[in-house]
Structure formats: C-alpha cells, structure tokens
PDB file of C-alpha atoms in Angstrom:
ATOM      1  CA  UNK A 139     -84.046 159.892-104.289  1.00  0.00           C
ATOM      2  CA  UNK A 140     -82.801 159.644-100.669  1.00  0.00           C
ATOM      3  CA  UNK A 141     -82.338 162.998 -98.874  1.00  0.00           C
ATOM      4  CA  UNK A 142     -79.478 163.513 -96.207  1.00  0.00           C
ATOM      5  CA  UNK A 143     -80.409 164.609 -92.923  1.00  0.00           C
ATOM      6  CA  UNK A 144     -79.186 167.733 -91.451  1.00  0.00           C
ATOM      7  CA  UNK A 145     -76.780 165.927 -89.276  1.00  0.00           C
ATOM      8  CA  UNK A 146     -75.213 164.070 -92.005  1.00  0.00           C
ATOM      9  CA  UNK A 147     -74.036 167.075 -93.874  1.00  0.00           C
ATOM     10  CA  UNK A 148     -70.784 168.441 -92.996  1.00  0.00           C
ATOM     11  CA  UNK A 149     -71.433 172.306 -92.874  1.00  0.00           C
ATOM     12  CA  UNK A 150     -67.956 173.095 -94.113  1.00  0.00           C
ATOM     13  CA  UNK A 151     -68.304 171.534 -97.284  1.00  0.00           C
ATOM     14  CA  UNK A 152     -71.270 173.665 -98.577  1.00  0.00           C
ATOM     15  CA  UNK A 153     -69.512 176.896 -96.960  1.00  0.00           C
ATOM     16  CA  UNK A 154     -66.445 176.272 -99.128  1.00  0.00           C
ATOM     17  CA  UNK A 155     -68.751 175.173-102.123  1.00  0.00           C
ATOM     18  CA  UNK A 156     -70.485 178.342-101.752  1.00  0.00           C
ATOM     19  CA  UNK A 157     -67.428 180.685-101.023  1.00  0.00           C
ATOM     20  CA  UNK A 158     -66.081 179.286-104.333  1.00  0.00           C
ATOM     21  CA  UNK A 159     -68.848 179.958-106.253  1.00  0.00           C
ATOM     22  CA  UNK A 160     -69.342 183.296-105.062  1.00  0.00           C
ATOM     23  CA  UNK A 161     -65.738 183.991-105.731  1.00  0.00           C
ATOM     24  CA  UNK A 162     -65.973 182.978-109.295  1.00  0.00           C
ATOM     25  CA  UNK A 163     -68.619 185.534-109.726  1.00  0.00           C
ATOM     26  CA  UNK A 164     -66.623 188.218-108.043  1.00  0.00           C
ATOM     27  CA  UNK A 165     -68.893 188.289-104.921  1.00  0.00           C
ATOM     28  CA  UNK A 166     -67.374 188.679-101.605  1.00  0.00           C
ATOM     29  CA  UNK A 167     -69.349 187.837 -98.376  1.00  0.00           C
ATOM     30  CA  UNK A 168     -66.794 188.990 -95.905  1.00  0.00           C
ATOM     31  CA  UNK A 169     -68.737 187.387 -92.781  1.00  0.00           C
ATOM     32  CA  UNK A 170     -69.686 184.033 -94.747  1.00  0.00           C
ATOM     33  CA  UNK A 171     -68.962 181.458 -91.874  1.00  0.00           C
ATOM     34  CA  UNK A 172     -70.425 178.524 -90.127  1.00  0.00           C
ATOM     35  CA  UNK A 173     -72.581 179.622 -87.186  1.00  0.00           C
ATOM     36  CA  UNK A 174     -70.402 178.872 -83.917  1.00  0.00           C
ATOM     37  CA  UNK A 175     -73.513 178.189 -81.913  1.00  0.00           C
ATOM     38  CA  UNK A 176     -75.478 175.963 -84.327  1.00  0.00           C
ATOM     39  CA  UNK A 177     -72.994 174.496 -86.639  1.00  0.00           C
ATOM     40  CA  UNK A 178     -75.589 173.172 -89.177  1.00  0.00           C
ATOM     41  CA  UNK A 179     -76.299 177.112 -90.119  1.00  0.00           C
ATOM     42  CA  UNK A 180     -74.304 179.029 -92.419  1.00  0.00           C
ATOM     43  CA  UNK A 181     -74.077 182.911 -91.663  1.00  0.00           C
ATOM     44  CA  UNK A 182     -74.035 184.903 -94.552  1.00  0.00           C
ATOM     45  CA  UNK A 183     -73.363 188.154 -92.618  1.00  0.00           C
ATOM     46  CA  UNK A 184     -74.067 191.600 -93.087  1.00  0.00           C
ATOM     47  CA  UNK A 185     -73.604 192.662 -96.627  1.00  0.00           C
ATOM     48  CA  UNK A 186     -74.383 196.035 -98.479  1.00  0.00           C
ATOM     49  CA  UNK A 187     -77.420 196.109-100.674  1.00  0.00           C
ATOM     50  CA  UNK A 188     -75.346 196.219-104.178  1.00  0.00           C
ATOM     51  CA  UNK A 189     -73.591 193.049-102.977  1.00  0.00           C
ATOM     52  CA  UNK A 190     -76.512 191.241-102.296  1.00  0.00           C
ATOM     53  CA  UNK A 191     -78.061 192.149-105.600  1.00  0.00           C
ATOM     54  CA  UNK A 192     -75.128 190.395-107.325  1.00  0.00           C
ATOM     55  CA  UNK A 193     -76.213 186.798-106.352  1.00  0.00           C
ATOM     56  CA  UNK A 194     -79.798 187.708-107.010  1.00  0.00           C
ATOM     57  CA  UNK A 195     -79.250 188.472-110.524  1.00  0.00           C
ATOM     58  CA  UNK A 196     -77.028 185.606-110.929  1.00  0.00           C
ATOM     59  CA  UNK A 197     -79.622 183.313-109.734  1.00  0.00           C
ATOM     60  CA  UNK A 198     -82.416 185.100-111.899  1.00  0.00           C
ATOM     61  CA  UNK A 199     -80.265 184.412-114.808  1.00  0.00           C
ATOM     62  CA  UNK A 200     -80.001 180.730-114.283  1.00  0.00           C
ATOM     63  CA  UNK A 201     -83.792 180.217-113.780  1.00  0.00           C
ATOM     64  CA  UNK A 202     -85.666 178.034-111.409  1.00  0.00           C
ATOM     65  CA  UNK A 203     -83.703 175.484-109.439  1.00  0.00           C
ATOM     66  CA  UNK A 204     -84.682 171.995-110.255  1.00  0.00           C
TER      67      UNK A 204
END
C-alpha cells in the first residue's frame, strides 16, 4: 500500500468529508476549518464537552480503526 504524503492531500477534501459525516450524526463543530497558517492542518475549534462526547461515543461504537 502506498501512502500519500501530506503535500499530496487537498485539505478541503477531508474537511468536507468530516463535516458531512459529523452532520449526518447530528454533530456541528462551528469552527471546523482549514488552518489558514498551515493548510495541511484542520482546526476543529473550541467545542462544548457534550459536543465532544458525541463523536467519541460514535467512534467507540464503531470499534477500532482498521
């Protein structure tokens, strides 16, 4: 398996994928965006603890990542 280097990934593609997945789960990260200083990083922003618990619960239900 060949892994893409960081420079080969358009940060807006995973940003929109993450936003869409969160939206389907009823989760909104209002500050989710591409970091303007370092475009290969996504900022999840500040969120309330109850909002952070939702994706944590969803990931736990799905089990370990493959």
